[in-house]
Amino acid sequence: MKRMIVIGAALVLAAMSLAGCKRNESPVQFHAQGQPQSLSEWHVLDVRDGRLRFNAGVEPYALNTALFSDYAHKLRTIWMPAGTKANYHAQDAFDFPVGTIISKTFYYPRGEGDAVLRVAENADETRDGLDLSKVRLIETRLLVRRENGWVALPYVWNAEQTEATLARAGETIPLTLHKPDGSAKQDFAYMVPDENQCAGCHGTNNTTRELHPIGPKARHLNRESPWHPGENQLARMVALGRLEGLPKDGVPHNARLDDATASVQDRARAYLDVNCGHCHSKVGPADTSGLWLDAGTEEPRRLGLCKPPVAAGQGTGDHLFDIVPGRPQDSILVYRMDSLDPGAMMPELGRSTVHEEGVALISEWIGAWLGSCSSADPNVAMQ
């Protein structure tokens, strides 16, 4: 009997060893060229034991205020080759080394039947990966830093939630969005962007048209890590040997949308920065609009105050100015955020629903501005 126990124990240890070796056979795989057809070929994320998990060395991160995408939740990760570091930049996205893989997985909490839920994100839902019995995976977008620059690759998850396949031409996914209390039900078409649409957002410089990350900037990442309570995300990157050049103080910080202690102005500016600022800036694709909504813009006129549109066409809704102080209902900015008309809605990509909370926030912000646009030199001020 003792001999059988010893033999049994030895077999268990051998099996565990083989299992460990098997897992070690699939580290993150950077593809320096080509377009792998399956997300699993990258080994960044792993479906295992009913959960979507990160591979070894893959670091999750969160933003202070995130881009709205039809109420989808997002799991974001960064992986960099061993021994490499990103270089800190105060305003632009960090300079990541060749081999970096940034992933963003879009998912929804499951409702009854095929419905998905419109609920706020909860950090606890990603602490041990995503429980696939509670969420529905929609897509995972990769942004890959190759020798010649960044490449964007969208992958769509199958119905079995076992694999995601490259969708170069994009895809339309019909969804039904529910509030948990049943007070709202909305059928909509979730749009997975094609390669050109990915470039439309990530080509943040209208001159070079080169793709760049949008989220991994100091002001977005400067916050506590949801996965490591008490640790600042930027300080953690430094401690892991993944970031150099982080100053001891003066690091920019955007407000969190859900922070009730932050001012309306700080939350509104953070929202516009991450949702609109990568396009509406002095160098972005909407540079000729004269409407700059990035965090670095302070001039009220550039932010839209009493500024007539340059070439908005039907997107004006017959309104005269981008922002009319104290009158959000007369402001083009609010009109376009609240529209689903393809010729008027802003942002024009990445949503098929209206972000009601975002519209309410920007309306409250504009409602606090003083003055009017009735004179050539209006006496206006932000509150």
JSON list of C-alpha atoms in Angstrom, two decimals, residues 8 16 39 42 52-53 58 74 76 81 106 143 180 199 208 225-226 229 236 240 256 259-260 274 306 311 318 322 328:
[
{"chain": "A", "resi": 8, "resn": "GLY", "atom": "CA", "xyz": [0.62, 7.53, -7.01]},
{"chain": "A", "resi": 16, "resn": "MET", "atom": "CA", "xyz": [1.74, 18.51, -12.45]},
{"chain": "A", "resi": 39, "resn": "LEU", "atom": "CA", "xyz": [-6.25, 35.98, -30.98]},
{"chain": "A", "resi": 42, "resn": "TRP", "atom": "CA", "xyz": [-0.61, 35.95, -29.52]},
{"chain": "A", "resi": 52, "resn": "LEU", "atom": "CA", "xyz": [-10.54, 34.86, -19.55]},
{"chain": "A", "resi": 53, "resn": "ARG", "atom": "CA", "xyz": [-7.15, 35.32, -17.87]},
{"chain": "A", "resi": 58, "resn": "VAL", "atom": "CA", "xyz": [0.66, 40.78, -19.04]},
{"chain": "A", "resi": 74, "resn": "LYS", "atom": "CA", "xyz": [-13.28, 47.02, -21.09]},
{"chain": "A", "resi": 76, "resn": "ARG", "atom": "CA", "xyz": [-7.09, 46.66, -20.85]},
{"chain": "A", "resi": 81, "resn": "PRO", "atom": "CA", "xyz": [9.28, 42.18, -24.03]},
{"chain": "A", "resi": 106, "resn": "PHE", "atom": "CA", "xyz": [-14.89, 44.75, -24.85]},
{"chain": "A", "resi": 143, "resn": "LEU", "atom": "CA", "xyz": [-2.40, 47.58, -30.85]},
{"chain": "A", "resi": 180, "resn": "PRO", "atom": "CA", "xyz": [-30.95, 45.50, -14.48]},
{"chain": "A", "resi": 199, "resn": "ALA", "atom": "CA", "xyz": [-6.60, 54.28, -38.03]},
{"chain": "A", "resi": 208, "resn": "THR", "atom": "CA", "xyz": [2.06, 62.01, -40.15]},
{"chain": "A", "resi": 225, "resn": "SER", "atom": "CA", "xyz": [-4.53, 50.18, -9.66]},
{"chain": "A", "resi": 226, "resn": "PRO", "atom": "CA", "xyz": [-7.84, 48.29, -9.26]},
{"chain": "A", "resi": 229, "resn": "PRO", "atom": "CA", "xyz": [-5.02, 48.43, -4.08]},
{"chain": "A", "resi": 236, "resn": "ARG", "atom": "CA", "xyz": [3.96, 50.18, -10.28]},
{"chain": "A", "resi": 240, "resn": "LEU", "atom": "CA", "xyz": [8.26, 46.46, -12.45]},
{"chain": "A", "resi": 256, "resn": "ARG", "atom": "CA", "xyz": [-12.49, 60.32, -12.80]},
{"chain": "A", "resi": 259, "resn": "ASP", "atom": "CA", "xyz": [-15.56, 60.91, -8.61]},
{"chain": "A", "resi": 260, "resn": "ALA", "atom": "CA", "xyz": [-18.25, 62.93, -6.84]},
{"chain": "A", "resi": 274, "resn": "VAL", "atom": "CA", "xyz": [-10.49, 61.03, -23.71]},
{"chain": "A", "resi": 306, "resn": "CYS", "atom": "CA", "xyz": [-19.39, 81.24, -28.92]},
{"chain": "A", "resi": 311, "resn": "ALA", "atom": "CA", "xyz": [-17.82, 72.91, -41.74]},
{"chain": "A", "resi": 318, "resn": "ASP", "atom": "CA", "xyz": [-29.48, 74.67, -36.93]},
{"chain": "A", "resi": 322, "resn": "ASP", "atom": "CA", "xyz": [-20.41, 75.05, -30.53]},
{"chain": "A", "resi": 328, "resn": "PRO", "atom": "CA", "xyz": [-26.57, 73.50, -23.44]}
]
